[in-house]
Short mmCIF file of C-alpha atoms in Angstrom, two decimals:
data_model
loop_
_atom_site.label_atom_id
_atom_site.label_comp_id
_atom_site.label_asym_id
_atom_site.label_seq_id
_atom_site.Cartn_x
_atom_site.Cartn_y
_atom_site.Cartn_z
CA MET A 1 237.00 271.07 174.34
CA ASN A 2 234.80 273.19 176.16
CA GLU A 3 235.00 277.27 176.15
CA CYS A 4 235.95 279.10 179.43
CA TYR A 5 234.85 282.44 179.94
CA TYR A 6 236.96 284.41 182.61
CA ASP A 7 237.20 287.33 181.66
CA LYS A 8 233.39 288.36 181.25
CA ARG A 9 231.27 290.36 182.54
CA MET A 10 227.83 289.28 185.01
CA ASP A 11 225.40 291.08 181.73
CA PHE A 12 226.98 287.83 179.55
CA PHE A 13 225.72 285.13 181.80
CA TYR A 14 222.69 286.42 183.06
CA ASN A 15 221.63 286.81 178.98
CA LYS A 16 222.73 283.34 178.32
CA THR A 17 220.20 282.29 181.69
CA ASN A 18 217.27 284.63 180.54
CA THR A 19 217.45 286.25 183.56
CA ASP A 20 215.83 289.22 182.76
CA THR A 21 214.23 289.95 186.37
CA VAL A 22 217.28 291.18 187.70
CA ASP A 23 216.10 294.18 185.65
CA GLU A 24 213.29 294.75 188.15
CA TRP A 25 215.09 295.63 191.44
CA THR A 26 214.49 299.41 190.42
CA GLY A 27 212.36 302.11 191.47
CA PRO A 28 209.75 301.27 194.50
CA LYS A 29 211.16 297.91 195.08
CA LEU A 30 214.76 298.73 195.00
CA ILE A 31 213.64 302.01 197.30
CA VAL A 32 211.90 299.57 200.06
CA VAL A 33 214.02 296.53 199.68
CA LEU A 34 217.08 298.90 200.84
CA CYS A 35 214.15 300.78 203.15
CA PHE A 36 213.89 297.53 205.22
CA GLY A 37 217.35 295.54 204.09
CA THR A 38 219.66 298.60 205.95
CA PHE A 39 216.68 298.43 208.91
CA PHE A 40 216.96 295.16 209.51
CA CYS A 41 221.56 295.02 209.24
CA LEU A 42 221.55 297.82 212.58
CA PHE A 43 219.55 296.14 214.42
CA ILE A 44 222.20 293.24 213.14
CA PHE A 45 224.91 294.10 213.93
CA ILE A 46 223.93 296.11 217.51
CA SER A 47 221.51 293.26 219.28
CA ASN A 48 224.28 290.65 218.14
CA SER A 49 227.55 292.73 219.20
CA LEU A 50 225.51 292.85 222.85
CA VAL A 51 224.52 289.61 222.84
CA ILE A 52 228.78 288.87 222.55
CA ALA A 53 229.84 291.27 224.54
CA ALA A 54 227.19 290.08 227.53
CA VAL A 55 228.46 286.44 227.47
CA VAL A 56 232.09 288.37 227.41
CA LYS A 57 230.87 290.26 230.28
CA ASN A 58 228.85 287.94 232.55
CA LYS A 59 230.78 285.04 234.30
CA ARG A 60 227.62 283.50 234.47
CA PHE A 61 227.82 282.33 230.59
CA HIS A 62 231.63 281.99 230.53
CA PHE A 63 230.71 278.41 229.91
CA PRO A 64 230.90 276.30 225.91
CA PHE A 65 227.35 275.98 225.23
CA TYR A 66 227.13 280.37 225.60
CA TYR A 67 231.09 280.19 224.19
CA LEU A 68 228.88 278.32 221.35
CA LEU A 69 225.63 281.13 221.55
CA ALA A 70 227.95 284.26 220.92
CA ASN A 71 230.20 282.54 218.04
CA LEU A 72 226.09 281.99 216.38
CA ALA A 73 225.67 285.83 217.31
CA ALA A 74 228.38 286.71 215.50
CA ALA A 75 227.78 284.38 212.27
CA ASP A 76 224.16 286.33 212.38
CA PHE A 77 226.82 289.47 212.52
CA PHE A 78 228.65 287.95 209.73
CA ALA A 79 225.24 288.13 207.67
CA GLY A 80 224.28 291.44 208.43
CA ILE A 81 227.63 292.67 206.70
CA ALA A 82 227.01 290.39 203.40
CA TYR A 83 223.51 292.06 203.40
CA VAL A 84 225.46 294.94 203.41
CA PHE A 85 228.02 294.02 200.64
CA LEU A 86 224.54 292.29 198.86
CA MET A 87 222.56 295.73 198.71
CA PHE A 88 225.68 297.52 197.04
CA ASN A 89 226.35 294.36 194.84
CA THR A 90 222.60 293.64 193.79
CA GLY A 91 219.96 295.57 191.40
CA PRO A 92 221.44 296.43 187.68
CA VAL A 93 224.15 296.40 189.96
CA SER A 94 224.75 293.34 188.66
CA LYS A 95 224.46 293.05 185.80
CA THR A 96 227.95 295.17 186.11
CA LEU A 97 229.92 292.90 187.86
CA THR A 98 232.92 290.83 187.25
CA VAL A 99 232.71 287.21 187.59
CA ASN A 100 235.13 287.42 190.57
CA ARG A 101 233.47 290.13 192.16
CA TRP A 102 229.65 288.28 191.47
CA PHE A 103 231.82 285.09 193.58
CA LEU A 104 232.54 287.53 196.19
CA ARG A 105 229.14 288.66 197.09
CA GLN A 106 228.00 285.12 196.63
CA GLY A 107 230.62 283.55 198.71
CA LEU A 108 229.44 286.03 201.85
CA LEU A 109 226.05 284.70 201.77
CA ASP A 110 226.80 280.65 201.75
CA THR A 111 229.58 281.28 204.62
CA SER A 112 227.44 283.50 206.55
CA LEU A 113 224.38 281.03 206.06
CA THR A 114 227.48 277.36 207.10
CA ALA A 115 228.66 279.21 209.79
CA SER A 116 224.70 278.92 211.67
CA LEU A 117 224.23 275.32 210.46
CA VAL A 118 227.76 274.69 211.70
CA ASN A 119 227.25 275.75 214.68
CA LEU A 120 223.95 275.12 215.88
CA LEU A 121 224.92 270.97 214.47
CA VAL A 122 228.18 271.86 217.47
CA ILE A 123 225.57 272.96 219.95
CA ALA A 124 223.68 269.63 219.54
CA VAL A 125 226.25 267.72 219.84
CA GLU A 126 226.71 269.83 223.03
CA ARG A 127 223.51 269.78 224.39
CA HIS A 128 223.86 266.35 223.77
CA MET A 129 226.76 265.53 225.89
CA SER A 130 225.24 267.30 228.55
CA ILE A 131 221.52 266.92 229.05
CA MET A 132 222.82 262.41 228.28
CA ARG A 133 224.32 263.18 231.76
CA MET A 134 221.10 265.81 233.10
CA LYS A 135 223.56 268.35 233.64
CA ILE A 136 223.06 272.30 232.56
CA HIS A 137 226.36 272.45 230.50
CA SER A 138 228.45 270.20 228.74
CA ASN A 139 232.43 269.22 231.08
CA LEU A 140 234.39 270.74 226.68
CA THR A 141 237.46 272.84 228.00
CA LYS A 142 238.18 276.07 226.53
CA LYS A 143 240.49 275.10 224.92
CA ARG A 144 238.35 272.62 222.57
CA VAL A 145 235.34 274.96 222.35
CA THR A 146 237.67 276.94 220.59
CA PHE A 147 239.43 275.13 218.96
CA LEU A 148 235.00 274.13 217.27
CA MET A 149 234.93 277.85 216.65
CA ILE A 150 237.48 278.09 214.90
CA SER A 151 236.81 274.89 212.68
CA ILE A 152 232.70 276.49 213.07
CA TRP A 153 234.77 278.75 210.30
CA ALA A 154 236.94 277.15 208.81
CA ILE A 155 233.98 274.65 207.31
CA ALA A 156 232.00 278.33 205.92
CA ILE A 157 234.58 279.27 204.30
CA PHE A 158 235.58 277.04 203.09
CA MET A 159 232.15 276.07 201.71
CA GLY A 160 231.38 279.46 201.22
CA ALA A 161 234.66 279.49 198.62
CA VAL A 162 234.11 276.10 196.78
CA PRO A 163 231.66 277.74 193.48
CA SER A 164 235.39 280.00 192.52
CA LEU A 165 237.74 276.63 194.20
CA GLY A 166 236.02 275.26 190.54
CA TRP A 167 232.47 273.58 191.15
CA ASN A 168 230.41 276.01 188.68
CA CYS A 169 229.63 276.44 184.89
CA LEU A 170 232.42 280.01 183.62
CA CYS A 171 233.19 277.00 180.80
CA ASP A 172 230.53 274.43 181.07
CA ILE A 173 227.30 277.54 179.69
CA THR A 174 224.54 275.37 178.86
CA ALA A 175 224.58 274.01 183.03
CA CYS A 176 224.16 277.24 184.44
CA SER A 177 221.76 278.05 187.01
CA SER A 178 218.60 280.52 186.67
CA LEU A 179 219.35 282.33 190.45
CA ALA A 180 223.01 282.82 190.69
CA PRO A 181 223.75 282.62 186.53
CA ILE A 182 227.58 281.29 187.05
CA TYR A 183 226.98 278.57 189.47
CA SER A 184 226.60 275.40 188.07
CA ARG A 185 222.83 273.48 188.74
CA SER A 186 224.19 270.16 189.53
CA TYR A 187 226.55 272.34 192.73
CA LEU A 188 222.95 273.84 193.90
CA VAL A 189 221.19 270.50 194.60
CA PHE A 190 224.53 269.17 196.38
CA TRP A 191 224.35 272.55 198.60
CA SER A 192 220.50 272.53 198.80
CA VAL A 193 220.44 268.92 199.56
CA LEU A 194 222.85 268.35 202.01
CA ASN A 195 221.59 272.04 203.76
CA LEU A 196 217.62 270.82 203.90
CA VAL A 197 219.16 266.83 205.15
CA VAL A 198 221.18 268.38 208.10
CA PHE A 199 218.47 270.40 209.06
CA PHE A 200 216.57 266.57 209.20
CA ILE A 201 218.39 265.60 210.86
CA MET A 202 218.65 268.47 214.21
CA VAL A 203 215.25 269.03 214.04
CA VAL A 204 214.85 264.84 215.41
CA VAL A 205 217.52 264.94 217.62
CA TYR A 206 216.20 268.08 218.87
CA ILE A 207 213.29 266.60 219.34
CA ARG A 208 214.60 263.19 221.07
CA ILE A 209 217.38 264.91 223.85
CA TYR A 210 214.49 266.71 224.35
CA MET A 211 211.41 263.80 224.78
CA TYR A 212 214.17 262.70 227.04
CA VAL A 213 214.82 265.55 229.40
CA GLN A 214 211.20 265.60 230.00
CA ARG A 215 211.74 261.83 230.92
CA LYS A 216 213.82 262.08 233.37
CA THR A 217 213.06 265.67 234.63
CA ASN A 218 209.61 263.52 236.14
CA VAL A 219 211.88 260.74 237.23
CA LEU A 220 213.69 263.16 238.79
CA SER A 221 210.78 265.39 240.87
CA SER A 222 209.48 261.95 242.69
CA HIS A 223 212.66 261.60 243.27
CA THR A 224 214.29 264.53 244.67
CA SER A 225 213.03 267.07 247.00
CA GLY A 226 214.80 270.95 244.71
CA SER A 227 213.02 273.21 243.97
CA ILE A 228 210.73 273.10 239.97
CA SER A 229 212.63 275.44 238.61
CA ARG A 230 216.04 273.38 240.20
CA ARG A 231 214.12 270.47 237.64
CA ARG A 232 212.84 272.44 234.91
CA THR A 233 216.40 274.27 233.86
CA PRO A 234 217.87 272.11 231.33
CA VAL A 235 213.96 272.17 229.85
CA LYS A 236 214.55 275.77 229.73
CA LEU A 237 217.02 275.83 227.89
CA MET A 238 216.45 272.98 225.71
CA LYS A 239 213.61 275.37 224.29
CA THR A 240 215.19 277.96 223.87
CA VAL A 241 218.09 276.25 221.94
CA MET A 242 214.51 274.55 220.10
CA THR A 243 213.03 278.52 218.47
CA LEU A 244 216.44 278.81 218.24
CA LEU A 245 216.85 275.89 215.69
CA GLY A 246 213.01 276.11 214.61
CA ALA A 247 213.53 279.82 213.78
CA PHE A 248 216.28 278.79 211.63
CA VAL A 249 214.91 275.98 209.40
CA VAL A 250 211.77 278.15 208.84
CA CYS A 251 213.70 281.75 207.61
CA TRP A 252 215.39 279.16 205.29
CA THR A 253 213.89 276.12 203.97
CA PRO A 254 211.53 278.42 201.65
CA GLY A 255 214.81 279.99 199.91
CA LEU A 256 217.10 275.85 200.13
CA VAL A 257 214.00 274.83 198.53
CA VAL A 258 214.33 277.07 195.85
CA LEU A 259 217.74 277.22 195.04
CA LEU A 260 216.59 272.91 194.22
CA LEU A 261 214.53 273.80 192.43
CA ASP A 262 216.13 275.69 190.40
CA GLY A 263 219.28 273.09 190.18
CA LEU A 264 217.16 270.79 188.93
CA ASN A 265 216.16 273.77 186.37
CA CYS A 266 211.73 273.77 186.64
CA THR A 267 211.29 276.42 183.78
CA TYR A 268 207.72 276.69 185.47
CA CYS A 269 208.08 277.00 189.31
CA GLY A 270 207.46 280.72 189.06
CA ILE A 271 210.71 280.77 191.16
CA GLN A 272 211.65 284.38 190.10
CA ASN A 273 209.00 285.80 191.35
CA VAL A 274 210.21 285.14 194.85
CA LYS A 275 214.17 284.95 195.75
CA ARG A 276 213.91 288.33 196.78
CA TRP A 277 211.52 287.32 199.20
CA PHE A 278 212.56 284.40 200.29
CA LEU A 279 216.51 286.45 200.57
CA LEU A 280 214.23 289.01 202.54
CA LEU A 281 213.29 286.27 205.00
CA ALA A 282 216.87 284.40 205.14
CA LEU A 283 217.75 287.78 206.55
CA LEU A 284 214.94 288.05 209.11
CA ASN A 285 216.43 284.92 210.32
CA SER A 286 220.04 286.63 211.92
CA VAL A 287 217.64 289.77 213.08
CA MET A 288 215.47 287.03 215.83
CA ASN A 289 217.55 284.81 216.93
CA PRO A 290 219.63 288.37 218.66
CA ILE A 291 214.94 288.54 220.14
CA ILE A 292 214.38 285.14 221.55
CA TYR A 293 218.19 284.61 223.84
CA SER A 294 216.92 287.33 225.55
CA TYR A 295 213.69 286.84 226.08
CA LYS A 296 213.95 283.29 226.68
CA ASP A 297 216.83 284.21 228.93
CA ASP A 298 216.32 286.42 232.16
CA GLU A 299 220.00 286.73 232.41
CA MET A 300 220.79 287.48 228.78
CA TRP A 301 218.09 289.73 228.46
CA GLY A 302 219.26 291.68 232.22
CA THR A 303 222.97 291.48 230.86
CA MET A 304 221.72 293.57 227.73
CA LYS A 305 219.42 295.97 229.06
CA ARG A 306 222.30 296.90 231.58
CA MET A 307 224.57 297.43 228.86
CA ILE A 308 222.66 299.62 227.47
CA CYS A 309 221.75 301.76 229.78
CA CYS A 310 224.94 302.20 231.64
CA SER A 311 223.13 303.83 234.86
CA SER A 312 224.90 304.45 237.84
CA GLU A 313 222.15 302.43 240.49
CA ASP A 314 222.99 299.56 237.20
CA LYS A 315 226.72 300.00 237.84
CA SER A 316 226.72 299.81 241.45
CA GLN A 317 224.86 296.37 241.34
CA ASP A 318 226.81 294.97 239.19
CA ARG A 319 230.55 295.73 241.25
CA HIS A 320 228.42 294.33 244.39
CA SER A 321 227.21 291.58 242.18
CA SER A 322 231.34 290.87 241.16
CA ARG A 323 231.65 290.12 244.34
CA ILE A 324 229.35 286.82 244.42
CA PRO A 325 230.38 283.77 243.01
CA SER A 326 230.19 283.44 239.04
CA THR A 327 228.47 279.75 239.57
CA VAL A 328 225.84 278.51 242.57
CA LEU A 329 226.03 274.42 241.98
CA CYS A 330 222.70 273.32 243.00
CA LYS A 331 223.44 269.43 243.74
CA SER A 332 220.17 267.03 243.88
CA THR A 333 221.13 263.71 243.71
CA ASP A 334 218.99 261.09 241.43
CA THR A 335 219.60 257.46 241.51
CA SER A 336 222.77 257.14 238.47
CA GLY A 337 224.77 260.08 240.59
CA HIS A 338 224.15 263.20 238.44
CA TYR A 339 223.05 266.57 239.38
CA ILE A 340 221.55 269.05 237.85
CA GLU A 341 223.56 272.62 238.27
CA ASP A 342 221.01 275.10 239.43
CA GLY A 343 221.55 279.66 239.05
CA ILE A 344 223.19 279.17 236.06
CA ILE A 345 220.51 280.70 233.11
CA GLN A 346 217.87 282.20 235.31
CA GLY A 347 220.10 284.11 237.93
CA THR A 348 219.41 283.02 240.48
CA ILE A 349 220.79 281.96 244.11
CA CYS A 350 220.48 278.71 245.73
CA GLY A 351 218.71 278.85 249.18
CA LYS A 352 219.79 277.80 252.51
CA GLY A 353 219.90 274.49 252.63
CA ASP A 354 221.15 274.13 249.07
CA LEU A 355 223.76 276.44 250.05
CA SER A 356 224.55 274.57 254.07
CA ASP A 357 224.86 271.56 252.21
CA LYS A 358 227.40 272.52 249.84
CA GLY A 359 229.34 273.68 252.68
CA ASN A 360 228.90 270.61 254.04
CA SER A 361 230.19 268.60 250.13
#
């Protein structure tokens, strides 16, 4: 029967797995990493808080897609917390950690990754439901969206806790990873392959949806007299989602590949030399997402800017806009009887002809 080492500190496992590069987290390298990490974490907290507040404040965002977008911002905010905890428990401190504290450190990172990944997967389903009907937003009720968001976090917390629940190498030192000295290599292979497969599936799904939207939009353009901006609205929203997914894949794939190589016990891959930089790249994803929201969505940027400025002019504009219905549906009938919702993303009001049509309907 194998001996278990639950009472050992992390220096025991680092020595057993020959992970001696932990001492390199000192001097100028550590200072640079901490400085960049601190700046990025502050930006993550502020920007993602603004995104969540914008969705809550602006009634134009009270739709399933934006609720899920706010939940994705919450996952990025949580990632900031995980990185702050990591900064105070890395470098030379790593060897002094207890097993439980090290599990907590890594579990927070795994939970933030899973929350973002599952959230993007749910957004893909929501986009599929709406786009196939050529509508901006799906018909998911608030109760269902709330249930989905709770489920996302339940799955994320569970996946983050799996190693501490038993899938580790505390009772089998020979199976330990070098990057994660108390994680079993088999778990790293499972974890990295699972995430990479989900990446691939989502990319394929979004490409198919985007091709469908382009094809459907071209068909509608020859049968409707609606504005060009109204016909392009679903395409703009899909571009936003695909940009988010692209940034996520680019930032997280290198780190997952490194974990996979470590799980496969690749001793000649030099993974110890790049691990910290790929971790910073993953951190960069949580920085990029709020920038993508604001750059791709004028209404989101306008709401965030008003909350930042808090000028009297902006307050008067908010009071004036509160008298306008939050959602104006511009109906453009196609051969199947479906319609495209307008004015949600760009924050525009329909033309007089559209309003008169709605009044007559």
